[in-house]
Coordinates of C-alpha atoms (C1' of nucleotides) in Angstrom, one line a residue:
Chain A
M1130 CA -4.2 37.8 -8.8
Q1131 CA -3.6 34.4 -7.2
N1132 CA -5.7 31.8 -5.7
E1133 CA -5.4 28.1 -6.7
S1134 CA -6.7 28.9 -10.2
Q1135 CA -4.9 31.7 -11.1
I1136 CA -1.2 30.0 -9.8
I1137 CA -3.0 27.1 -12.6
N1138 CA -3.5 29.7 -14.9
L1139 CA 0.3 30.8 -14.7
K1140 CA 1.4 27.5 -14.5
R1141 CA 0.1 27.0 -18.2
D1142 CA 1.6 29.9 -18.9
K1143 CA 5.2 28.4 -17.9
L1144 CA 4.0 25.5 -20.6
K1145 CA 3.3 27.5 -23.3
K1146 CA 6.7 29.3 -22.9
I1147 CA 8.2 26.2 -23.1
R1148 CA 6.5 24.6 -25.8
K1149 CA 7.3 27.6 -27.5
L1150 CA 11.0 27.4 -27.2
G1151 CA 10.5 24.0 -28.7
I1152 CA 10.3 21.9 -25.8
D1153 CA 8.2 18.8 -25.1
P1154 CA 7.1 19.4 -21.1
Y1155 CA 5.9 15.6 -21.2
P1156 CA 8.4 14.2 -23.4
N1157 CA 8.0 10.6 -24.1
N1158 CA 11.3 9.5 -23.4
S1159 CA 13.7 10.0 -20.4
E1160 CA 17.2 8.3 -19.1
R1161 CA 19.3 8.0 -16.2
T1162 CA 22.8 6.1 -15.8
H1163 CA 21.6 6.3 -12.4
K1164 CA 19.6 6.6 -9.0
I1165 CA 20.6 9.7 -7.0
S1166 CA 21.6 6.7 -4.3
Y1167 CA 24.6 5.5 -6.7
L1168 CA 25.8 9.3 -6.4
H1169 CA 26.0 9.1 -2.7
K1170 CA 28.0 5.8 -2.9
H1171 CA 30.1 6.0 -4.6
K1172 CA 31.1 9.9 -4.2
D1173 CA 34.8 10.0 -3.9
Q1174 CA 35.0 7.9 -7.2
L1175 CA 32.3 9.9 -8.8
L1176 CA 34.6 12.9 -7.7
E1177 CA 37.3 12.2 -8.7
D1178 CA 37.0 10.1 -12.3
K1179 CA 34.3 13.3 -13.0
E1180 CA 32.5 10.5 -14.7
S1181 CA 29.3 11.9 -16.3
V1182 CA 25.9 11.1 -14.5
T1183 CA 22.7 10.8 -15.4
I1184 CA 20.3 11.2 -13.2
T1185 CA 16.0 12.4 -12.9
G1186 CA 13.6 13.8 -10.0
R1187 CA 11.3 15.5 -8.7
I1188 CA 12.4 19.1 -7.6
I1189 CA 11.2 20.0 -3.7
A1190 CA 13.6 22.9 -3.5
I1191 CA 14.8 25.3 -5.9
R1192 CA 16.5 28.5 -5.0
R1193 CA 18.0 30.7 -8.3
H1194 CA 20.4 33.5 -8.3
G1195 CA 20.6 35.3 -11.8
K1196 CA 23.1 33.5 -13.9
L1197 CA 23.0 30.1 -11.1
G1198 CA 20.9 28.9 -9.7
F1199 CA 20.0 25.3 -7.3
A1200 CA 18.1 23.3 -7.7
N1201 CA 17.0 19.8 -4.8
I1202 CA 16.0 17.3 -7.1
E1203 CA 14.7 13.5 -4.8
D1204 CA 13.8 9.9 -6.4
M1205 CA 13.0 6.7 -5.3
S1206 CA 16.2 6.4 -4.1
G1207 CA 17.4 9.7 -2.3
K1208 CA 17.8 13.6 -2.6
I1209 CA 21.0 15.1 -3.9
Q1210 CA 21.3 18.8 -4.9
L1211 CA 21.6 20.2 -8.8
Y1212 CA 23.6 22.9 -9.3
V1213 CA 22.6 25.0 -12.5
R1214 CA 25.0 27.2 -14.4
Y1215 CA 24.0 29.5 -16.9
D1216 CA 28.1 29.6 -18.3
K1217 CA 27.6 25.3 -18.0
V1218 CA 24.3 24.5 -19.1
G1219 CA 23.9 27.0 -21.9
A1220 CA 21.1 29.8 -22.8
D1221 CA 18.2 27.6 -24.2
D1222 CA 18.5 25.0 -21.1
Y1223 CA 19.2 27.4 -18.4
E1224 CA 16.2 29.0 -20.1
I1225 CA 14.2 25.6 -19.3
Y1226 CA 15.8 25.9 -15.5
K1227 CA 14.3 29.1 -15.2
L1228 CA 10.8 28.0 -16.0
C1229 CA 10.8 25.0 -13.6
D1230 CA 8.7 24.8 -10.7
L1231 CA 8.8 22.9 -7.1
G1232 CA 7.1 19.2 -8.3
D1233 CA 8.7 19.4 -11.1
F1234 CA 10.2 16.4 -12.7
V1235 CA 13.5 16.9 -14.5
Q1236 CA 16.3 14.7 -15.7
A1237 CA 20.2 16.5 -15.3
E1238 CA 23.0 15.1 -16.9
G1239 CA 26.7 16.8 -15.3
I1240 CA 30.3 15.7 -12.9
A1241 CA 29.4 14.9 -9.1
V1242 CA 31.4 18.4 -7.6
V1243 CA 31.6 19.4 -4.0
T1244 CA 30.5 23.1 -3.6
E1245 CA 32.1 26.1 -2.0
R1246 CA 29.7 25.7 0.5
G1247 CA 30.6 22.1 1.2
E1248 CA 27.2 20.9 -0.3
Y1249 CA 27.7 17.6 -2.9
S1250 CA 26.0 18.6 -5.8
L1251 CA 25.8 17.4 -10.1
L1252 CA 27.1 20.4 -11.4
C1253 CA 25.0 20.0 -14.1
H1254 CA 25.9 20.3 -18.3
S1255 CA 21.9 20.0 -19.8
V1256 CA 18.9 20.1 -17.8
K1257 CA 15.7 18.5 -19.0
I1258 CA 12.3 19.2 -18.1
L1259 CA 10.4 15.8 -17.8
T1260 CA 7.1 16.8 -16.6
K1261 CA 5.9 19.9 -15.8
T1262 CA 3.1 20.2 -12.9
L1263 CA -0.1 22.2 -13.3
R1264 CA -0.5 23.0 -9.5
P1265 CA 1.2 23.9 -6.5
I1266 CA 2.8 22.0 -4.4
P1267 CA 3.0 22.3 -1.3
T1268 CA 5.7 23.7 0.1
V1269 CA 7.3 21.9 3.1
K1270 CA 11.4 23.3 4.1
E1271 CA 13.0 21.7 6.3
K1272 CA 16.8 23.0 8.3
M1273 CA 19.3 20.7 10.1
V1274 CA 19.6 21.5 13.0
D1275 CA 21.8 19.9 15.3
G1276 CA 21.6 16.8 12.7
K1277 CA 18.0 16.8 13.7
A1278 CA 15.5 17.8 10.3
V1279 CA 13.1 20.9 11.7
R1280 CA 10.2 21.2 9.1
Y1281 CA 8.4 23.9 8.4
D1282 CA 5.0 24.4 6.8
E1283 CA 3.8 20.6 6.9
F1284 CA 1.7 19.0 5.1
A1285 CA -0.4 18.3 7.9
D1286 CA -4.0 18.5 7.6
I1287 CA -5.5 15.4 8.2
E1288 CA -8.1 14.9 6.2
L1289 CA -6.2 16.2 2.9
R1290 CA -2.8 13.9 3.8
Y1291 CA -5.6 11.3 3.5
R1292 CA -7.2 12.7 0.2
R1293 CA -4.4 13.3 -1.5
R1294 CA -2.3 10.5 0.0
Y1295 CA 0.1 10.6 -3.1
L1296 CA 1.2 14.3 -1.5
D1297 CA 1.4 13.4 2.3
I1298 CA 3.9 10.4 0.6
L1299 CA 6.2 13.0 -1.3
L1300 CA 6.2 15.1 1.6
N1301 CA 5.6 13.8 4.7
P1302 CA 9.0 11.1 4.4
E1303 CA 8.0 8.9 7.0
I1304 CA 4.2 7.8 5.4
K1305 CA 6.6 6.8 2.5
S1306 CA 8.8 4.3 5.4
T1307 CA 5.6 3.3 6.6
F1308 CA 4.0 1.5 4.0
I1309 CA 7.4 0.7 3.2
K1310 CA 7.5 -1.3 6.5
R1311 CA 3.9 -3.3 5.1
A1312 CA 5.0 -4.2 2.0
N1313 CA 8.2 -6.1 4.2
I1314 CA 5.6 -7.2 6.3
I1315 CA 4.0 -8.5 4.2
T1316 CA 6.7 -9.8 2.1
F1317 CA 8.2 -11.5 5.5
I1318 CA 5.2 -13.6 6.5
R1319 CA 4.8 -14.8 2.8
N1320 CA 8.6 -15.9 3.0
F1321 CA 7.9 -17.5 6.7
L1322 CA 5.1 -19.4 5.1
N1323 CA 6.9 -20.5 1.8
K1324 CA 9.5 -21.4 3.6
K1325 CA 7.6 -23.9 5.5
E1326 CA 5.3 -25.4 2.5
F1327 CA 2.6 -23.3 2.7
I1328 CA 0.9 -23.4 -0.8
E1329 CA -0.4 -19.7 -0.9
V1330 CA -4.0 -19.8 -2.8
E1331 CA -6.6 -17.5 -3.5
T1332 CA -10.4 -17.9 -2.9
P1333 CA -13.6 -15.9 -4.1
T1334 CA -14.4 -12.0 -2.8
L1335 CA -17.7 -12.7 -4.4
Q1336 CA -19.3 -15.6 -2.8
P1337 CA -23.2 -16.7 -3.2
I1338 CA -23.1 -17.5 0.7
Y1339 CA -20.6 -15.7 3.0
G1340 CA -19.7 -16.3 6.0
G1341 CA -16.3 -17.4 8.3
A1342 CA -16.9 -14.5 10.8
Y1343 CA -19.9 -12.4 12.5
A1344 CA -20.3 -9.6 10.9
R1345 CA -22.5 -7.8 8.3
P1346 CA -21.6 -7.7 4.2
F1347 CA -21.7 -6.3 1.2
I1348 CA -24.2 -6.6 -1.1
T1349 CA -23.8 -6.6 -5.1
H1350 CA -25.0 -8.0 -8.3
H1351 CA -23.8 -10.2 -11.1
N1352 CA -25.5 -8.9 -14.5
T1353 CA -25.4 -11.9 -16.4
L1354 CA -26.5 -14.3 -12.9
D1355 CA -28.9 -12.3 -12.5
I1356 CA -27.9 -12.9 -8.6
D1357 CA -26.9 -10.9 -5.8
L1358 CA -22.9 -11.7 -4.2
Y1359 CA -21.9 -11.0 -0.8
L1360 CA -18.5 -9.6 -0.1
R1361 CA -16.1 -11.9 1.3
I1362 CA -16.2 -11.1 5.1
A1363 CA -13.6 -14.0 5.6
T1364 CA -11.9 -16.2 3.8
E1365 CA -12.4 -19.3 6.3
L1366 CA -15.0 -21.9 4.4
Y1367 CA -13.2 -21.5 1.9
L1368 CA -10.0 -22.2 3.0
K1369 CA -11.4 -25.2 4.6
R1370 CA -12.3 -26.9 1.5
L1371 CA -8.9 -26.7 0.5
I1372 CA -8.2 -28.8 3.6
V1373 CA -11.0 -31.1 2.4
G1374 CA -9.2 -31.4 -1.1
G1375 CA -5.7 -32.5 0.3
F1376 CA -3.8 -29.8 0.4
E1377 CA -2.1 -29.1 4.2
K1378 CA -1.1 -26.4 4.8
V1379 CA -2.7 -23.1 3.0
Y1380 CA -3.2 -19.5 3.0
E1381 CA -4.0 -16.8 1.8
I1382 CA -3.4 -12.9 2.6
G1383 CA -6.4 -11.0 1.2
K1384 CA -9.3 -8.3 1.5
D1385 CA -12.1 -9.2 3.7
F1386 CA -14.9 -6.7 3.8
R1387 CA -17.2 -5.9 6.5
N1388 CA -20.4 -3.8 6.6
E1389 CA -19.9 -1.9 10.0
G1390 CA -19.0 1.1 11.7
M1391 CA -15.7 3.3 11.1
D1392 CA -13.5 3.9 14.1
R1393 CA -9.4 4.4 14.6
S1394 CA -9.0 0.6 13.7
H1395 CA -11.4 -0.5 11.8
N1396 CA -11.7 -0.1 7.7
P1397 CA -14.8 -1.6 6.1
E1398 CA -11.9 -3.3 3.3
F1399 CA -8.7 -4.3 5.6
T1400 CA -6.4 -7.6 4.5
M1401 CA -6.0 -10.2 6.3
L1402 CA -4.2 -12.9 6.9
E1403 CA -5.6 -16.8 7.0
L1404 CA -3.6 -20.2 7.0
Y1405 CA -5.0 -23.3 7.4
E1406 CA -2.7 -26.4 8.7
A1407 CA -4.1 -29.7 8.8
Y1408 CA -3.3 -32.1 11.6
G1409 CA -3.0 -29.1 14.0
D1410 CA -5.0 -27.7 16.3
Y1411 CA -5.0 -24.6 18.3
N1412 CA -2.2 -25.1 20.5
T1413 CA 0.3 -25.7 17.2
M1414 CA -1.3 -22.1 16.0
M1415 CA -0.2 -20.4 18.7
D1416 CA 3.5 -21.7 18.5
I1417 CA 3.1 -20.6 14.2
T1418 CA 1.7 -17.2 15.0
E1419 CA 4.9 -16.9 18.5
A1420 CA 7.4 -18.0 15.6
M1421 CA 6.1 -15.6 13.0
I1422 CA 5.8 -12.4 14.4
N1423 CA 8.9 -13.0 16.6
G1424 CA 10.6 -13.5 13.4
L1425 CA 9.3 -10.4 11.9
A1426 CA 10.2 -7.9 15.1
I1427 CA 13.9 -9.7 14.6
E1428 CA 13.7 -8.3 10.1
L1429 CA 12.9 -5.5 11.1
N1430 CA 14.3 -4.0 13.9
N1431 CA 17.1 -6.3 14.8
S1432 CA 15.9 -7.4 18.2
D1433 CA 12.4 -8.9 19.8
D1434 CA 11.7 -5.5 21.5
I1435 CA 9.5 -2.7 19.8
R1436 CA 8.3 0.6 20.5
F1437 CA 4.8 1.8 20.9
G1438 CA 4.0 4.4 22.4
K1439 CA 4.3 4.5 26.2
H1440 CA 5.3 0.3 26.3
T1441 CA 8.3 -0.8 25.0
I1442 CA 6.6 -4.8 23.6
S1443 CA 8.4 -7.8 23.8
F1444 CA 8.1 -10.3 21.3
K1445 CA 10.5 -12.4 23.4
R1446 CA 9.2 -16.1 23.0
P1447 CA 7.7 -17.8 24.9
W1448 CA 4.7 -15.6 24.9
A1449 CA 2.1 -15.4 27.9
R1450 CA -1.0 -18.5 28.1
R1451 CA -3.8 -17.5 29.0
S1452 CA -7.0 -19.5 29.8
M1453 CA -10.2 -16.5 29.3
I1454 CA -11.8 -17.7 32.4
E1455 CA -8.4 -17.5 34.5
L1456 CA -8.0 -13.6 33.2
I1457 CA -11.1 -13.4 34.5
K1458 CA -11.0 -14.7 38.2
E1459 CA -7.3 -13.0 38.3
K1460 CA -9.4 -9.1 37.7
T1461 CA -12.4 -9.7 38.9
G1462 CA -12.4 -12.8 42.2
L1463 CA -15.2 -14.3 40.0
D1464 CA -14.6 -18.0 38.9
V1465 CA -16.8 -17.9 35.4
S1466 CA -16.1 -21.5 34.3
D1467 CA -19.4 -23.2 35.3
C1468 CA -21.4 -20.7 33.0
D1469 CA -24.0 -19.8 35.7
S1470 CA -25.5 -16.7 34.6
H1471 CA -27.2 -16.6 37.6
K1472 CA -24.3 -15.5 39.6
M1473 CA -22.7 -13.2 36.6
L1474 CA -25.7 -11.2 36.6
A1475 CA -25.6 -10.6 40.2
F1476 CA -22.1 -9.3 39.7
F1477 CA -23.5 -7.6 37.3
K1478 CA -25.9 -5.7 39.2
E1479 CA -23.2 -5.3 41.8
N1480 CA -20.9 -3.8 39.9
D1481 CA -23.1 -1.6 37.5
L1482 CA -21.9 -2.6 34.7
E1483 CA -24.3 -2.5 32.1
I1484 CA -26.0 -6.0 31.4
P1485 CA -26.0 -6.4 27.0
S1486 CA -28.6 -7.3 25.7
E1487 CA -28.4 -11.0 25.5
T1488 CA -27.2 -12.8 28.5
T1489 CA -26.4 -15.8 27.7
P1490 CA -23.4 -17.3 30.0
G1491 CA -21.2 -16.9 26.5
V1492 CA -22.0 -13.2 26.0
L1493 CA -21.6 -12.2 29.8
I1494 CA -18.3 -14.1 29.7
I1495 CA -17.3 -11.9 27.0
E1496 CA -18.9 -9.1 28.1
L1497 CA -16.8 -9.7 31.9
F1498 CA -13.5 -10.1 29.7
E1499 CA -13.5 -6.8 27.7
H1500 CA -14.5 -4.9 30.4
Y1501 CA -11.6 -6.0 32.6
V1502 CA -9.1 -7.8 30.9
E1503 CA -8.8 -6.9 27.6
K1504 CA -7.4 -3.6 27.8
E1505 CA -4.5 -5.0 30.2
L1506 CA -2.7 -7.0 28.0
I1507 CA -0.2 -4.9 26.5
Q1508 CA 2.7 -7.7 26.3
P1509 CA 1.8 -10.7 23.6
T1510 CA -0.7 -13.0 24.7
F1511 CA -2.6 -15.5 23.6
V1512 CA -6.6 -15.8 25.4
T1513 CA -7.7 -19.1 24.9
D1514 CA -10.8 -21.2 26.1
F1515 CA -13.4 -18.7 24.5
P1516 CA -16.7 -19.9 25.5
K1517 CA -18.8 -22.4 22.9
E1518 CA -21.9 -20.2 22.1
V1519 CA -19.7 -17.2 20.2
S1520 CA -17.2 -19.8 18.2
P1521 CA -19.3 -21.8 16.2
L1522 CA -16.9 -23.3 13.7
A1523 CA -14.3 -24.0 16.7
K1524 CA -13.6 -27.7 18.5
S1525 CA -14.8 -28.1 21.9
R1526 CA -12.7 -28.8 25.2
H1527 CA -12.9 -32.1 25.9
D1528 CA -12.7 -31.2 29.8
N1529 CA -15.2 -28.7 29.9
P1530 CA -17.2 -29.2 26.5
M1531 CA -18.9 -25.6 26.8
F1532 CA -15.2 -23.3 26.2
V1533 CA -13.6 -24.3 22.8
E1534 CA -10.1 -25.1 21.5
R1535 CA -9.9 -21.0 20.7
F1536 CA -7.1 -18.2 21.2
E1537 CA -7.3 -14.6 20.6
L1538 CA -4.2 -12.9 20.1
F1539 CA -3.5 -9.7 22.2
I1540 CA -0.6 -6.9 22.0
A1541 CA -0.8 -3.4 22.9
G1542 CA -4.6 -4.2 24.8
Q1543 CA -5.9 -5.1 20.6
E1544 CA -7.4 -8.4 19.3
T1545 CA -4.6 -9.0 16.4
G1546 CA -4.8 -12.9 15.8
N1547 CA -7.9 -15.9 16.1
A1548 CA -7.2 -18.8 16.2
F1549 CA -8.7 -22.3 16.7
S1550 CA -8.5 -26.1 16.3
E1551 CA -11.9 -26.2 13.6
L1552 CA -14.2 -27.7 14.1
N1553 CA -14.7 -31.1 11.7
D1554 CA -17.6 -33.2 13.1
P1555 CA -20.4 -32.2 10.4
I1556 CA -22.8 -33.6 12.3
D1557 CA -21.8 -31.1 15.3
Q1558 CA -21.0 -28.4 12.8
K1559 CA -24.4 -28.4 11.0
E1560 CA -25.9 -27.8 14.1
R1561 CA -23.9 -24.7 15.3
L1562 CA -25.0 -23.8 12.0
L1563 CA -28.5 -24.1 12.0
A1564 CA -27.7 -22.2 15.3
Q1565 CA -26.5 -18.8 13.6
A1566 CA -30.0 -19.9 10.6
K1567 CA -31.7 -19.3 13.6
M1568 CA -30.1 -16.5 15.4
R1569 CA -30.9 -14.6 12.0
E1570 CA -34.1 -15.1 11.7
G1571 CA -34.1 -14.1 15.5
G1572 CA -32.7 -10.5 13.9
D1573 CA -28.9 -10.8 14.4
V1574 CA -28.0 -8.8 11.5
E1575 CA -24.8 -10.0 11.9
A1576 CA -25.3 -14.2 12.5
S1577 CA -23.9 -16.3 9.4
P1578 CA -26.7 -17.9 6.6
M1579 CA -26.4 -21.2 6.4
D1580 CA -24.1 -22.8 4.0
E1581 CA -25.0 -26.4 3.0
D1582 CA -21.9 -26.4 -0.1
F1583 CA -19.8 -26.0 2.8
L1584 CA -21.2 -28.8 5.3
L1585 CA -21.1 -31.3 2.2
A1586 CA -17.1 -30.3 2.3
I1587 CA -16.9 -31.3 5.7
E1588 CA -19.2 -34.2 5.5
Y1589 CA -16.8 -35.6 2.6
G1590 CA -14.2 -35.2 5.2
M1591 CA -11.5 -32.6 6.8
P1592 CA -8.2 -33.6 9.2
P1593 CA -8.3 -32.4 12.5
T1594 CA -7.2 -29.5 11.3
G1595 CA -5.2 -25.8 13.0
G1596 CA -6.5 -22.3 11.8
L1597 CA -5.6 -18.8 12.3
G1598 CA -5.6 -15.3 11.5
I1599 CA -4.2 -12.0 11.5
G1600 CA -5.6 -8.7 10.8
I1601 CA -2.2 -7.3 8.7
D1602 CA -3.4 -3.6 9.3
R1603 CA -3.6 -4.1 13.2
L1604 CA 0.3 -5.6 12.8
T1605 CA 1.3 -3.0 10.3
M1606 CA 0.1 -0.3 13.3
L1607 CA 2.4 -2.0 15.9
F1608 CA 4.8 -2.4 14.1
T1609 CA 5.0 1.2 13.3
D1610 CA 3.9 2.6 16.2
N1611 CA 0.8 4.0 14.6
T1612 CA -3.1 4.5 16.8
S1613 CA -5.1 5.0 13.4
I1614 CA -5.6 1.6 10.9
K1615 CA -5.9 4.8 8.9
E1616 CA -2.1 5.5 9.1
V1617 CA -1.3 2.0 7.6
I1618 CA -4.1 1.6 4.6
L1619 CA -2.8 3.5 1.8
F1620 CA -6.3 5.0 0.7
P1621 CA -8.6 4.7 3.8
Q1622 CA -12.2 4.5 3.1
M1623 CA -13.4 8.7 3.6
K1624 CA -16.8 10.3 3.0
P1625 CA -17.4 11.6 0.0
E1626 CA -16.1 15.5 0.0
K1627 CA -19.4 17.8 -1.4
Chain B
rG1053 C1' -25.7 5.7 17.0
rC1054 C1' -24.0 9.4 20.4
rA1055 C1' -21.0 14.1 22.9
rU1056 C1' -16.8 17.1 22.4
rC1057 C1' -13.8 19.4 19.2
rC1058 C1' -11.6 21.7 14.9
rG1059 C1' -13.0 23.7 9.5
rU1060 C1' -9.8 31.6 7.9
rA1061 C1' -5.0 32.1 1.1
rG1062 C1' -2.3 26.7 -2.8
rC1063 C1' 0.9 24.9 2.7
rU1064 C1' 1.3 26.4 7.8
rC1065 C1' -0.9 29.6 11.3
rA1066 C1' -2.8 34.1 13.8
rG1067 C1' -7.2 36.8 14.6
rA1068 C1' -9.7 38.8 23.7
rU1069 C1' -15.1 41.0 25.1
rG1070 C1' -19.0 41.4 17.8
rG1071 C1' -16.7 46.7 14.7
rU1072 C1' -16.3 44.8 8.2
rA1073 C1' -9.1 39.7 7.8
rG1074 C1' -3.5 39.2 8.9
rA1075 C1' 1.8 36.8 8.7
rG1076 C1' 5.4 33.1 7.0
rC1077 C1' 6.4 30.2 2.8
rA1078 C1' 4.8 29.6 -1.9
rG1079 C1' 3.5 32.3 -6.7
rC1080 C1' 4.1 37.3 -9.7
rU1081 C1' 8.2 41.2 -11.2
rG1082 C1' 12.9 43.5 -10.5
rA1083 C1' 18.2 42.5 -8.4
rC1084 C1' 22.1 38.6 -7.5
rU1085 C1' 27.6 33.9 -10.8
rC1086 C1' 28.8 29.0 -4.4
rU1087 C1' 22.6 29.0 -2.5
rU1088 C1' 20.7 25.3 0.9
rA1089 C1' 13.9 27.9 5.6
rA1090 C1' 19.1 31.9 0.4
rU1091 C1' 18.8 37.1 1.0
rC1092 C1' 17.1 42.2 -0.7
rA1093 C1' 12.7 45.4 -3.5
rG1094 C1' 8.4 45.5 -4.9
rC1095 C1' 3.3 43.1 -6.1
rG1096 C1' -0.8 40.6 -5.6
rG1097 C1' -3.8 36.4 -3.8
rG1098 C1' -10.0 35.3 0.7
rU1099 C1' -17.8 33.0 -1.2
rC1100 C1' -13.7 33.3 6.5
rU1101 C1' -16.5 24.8 5.1
rA1102 C1' -22.0 26.1 2.9
rG1103 C1' -27.4 28.3 4.6
rG1104 C1' -29.8 30.2 7.6
rG1105 C1' -30.8 33.4 11.8
rU1106 C1' -29.7 37.3 16.0
rU1107 C1' -27.8 42.7 15.1
rC1108 C1' -27.0 48.7 12.7
rG1109 C1' -23.0 45.4 12.1
rA1110 C1' -20.5 38.3 12.0
rA1111 C1' -14.9 34.9 10.3
rU1112 C1' -16.4 35.7 16.0
rC1113 C1' -23.4 33.9 19.0
rC1114 C1' -27.1 30.8 17.8
rC1115 C1' -29.0 27.1 15.1
rU1116 C1' -29.1 23.4 10.8
rA1117 C1' -26.1 20.9 7.1
rC1118 C1' -21.5 18.8 5.4
rG1119 C1' -16.3 17.4 5.9
rG1120 C1' -13.0 15.8 9.8
rA1121 C1' -10.4 14.9 14.6
rU1122 C1' -11.0 12.5 19.5
rG1123 C1' -14.1 9.6 22.9
rU1124 C1' -17.5 6.6 23.9
rA1125 C1' -21.7 2.4 21.9
rC1126 C1' -21.2 -1.3 18.1
rC1127 C1' -17.6 -4.8 16.1
rA1128 C1' -18.1 -12.3 19.4

RNA sequence: GCAUCCGUAGCUCAGAUGGUAGAGCAGCUGACUCUUAAUCAGCGGGUCUAGGGUUCGAAUCCCUACGGAUGUACCA
């Protein structure tokens, strides 16, 4: 008689029983005098003073023994055992205790004691129910073996964990700490930038023209204006307008949306930090990136090093700064600084590499880099000097105008940041955006549309500026030793269940 | 997109070669005034992801769909 819906019916019956006793299973008010962690911090004093305390929490284990029983309850700060005796709480409250299930929220008042078996507990004088659960909470049991918690019956189904993240957080403590860490990372970045006098801003998520990255957008519609709007793919073009306006240091931490493939490192919406500094360039962006992430490592781990899978990654400064050309030459022996596509194509053929659909020098160089170099860059490495044609918003190098002043930051083989000396020549910028628009007309769905309004702003004058983008999700993956972006996004995008 | 693997009770899993589904935990009933994966006795619980096929017979073999994981491609 007990599949899930029957268990739910049994719980509804208990609910009725509680109501029959004249008790509201969902009272409007609750009270607590202390968090559970307080009981642990002031253990000796509480044991001596026998001061009455009231705590609240969720039942995570329950053991009944006739006229006495135990329950482990947990709040955000910790766990403690409740010790419930018929002769202490009285018949009414004992009845309530008997009607409590795993997952119910309760309020307990009592004094701190140590049981005969040596467990620090709250000996209850009263027990009150705060919320009755209707569904069976998956049972996860833990046993301490040699100081290590061995878990039984884990809540481990990956799909269920993501779809019912609340259960994941409730039942898997390491998940809770992952997301606390994520919050700490964002807080640290805010504090770091605020201290450097960056201003935090918010720019539109709904944009009439999207741009600032190479990606397909989500499209939506505004009813009153009767126009289509795009969910932003980057904050870049609006933040630069603010530099034009005289904000010298700005940043935004927010969601970008890209309508493309999903995999281990891509979620359709993701969190991005972008910052812009007037009178800076890509070199100052390297400095600030190093300082920020190194500071983060020290803040979180009290060390320059973190463990990531098999690797120990050291954020000790300075980090490697390597030209893409140099790296390719090192791995392949091929010098691509002359952007000779014939030579590169010959190399592709010699080595049986798949030839990309476009065979312009820039695309071929990137292809070589991704194939031979990217995955090898485990320690933090700034890869500099990208081909101009794949960087429409970056300034050219003076010594070789085929390349731009740009870097991508690679850590553990993964792109974690992207920065450049921002192009501020309005005529050059217009030409490059026109080239993008042409690619778009030619069928490149990821090329950016022309943004006249952005060009207008640049024509009013943007000072030399360094700009930087860092993927917060990927940074969090690094610092929490996760290889899937879904593990660091609370509610990752999933296909609907049928 | 392609390839491979996976989907059995609320949770974690077992179900060789096809023979008609099982365990632990959780739940229910009872016992128990110091337990902590409580214990003991008993009881129940399943559209084996869905649909089709092969077969006397399918959780098992085949096909399709759905969902997930991994790899790969794409993502400057």
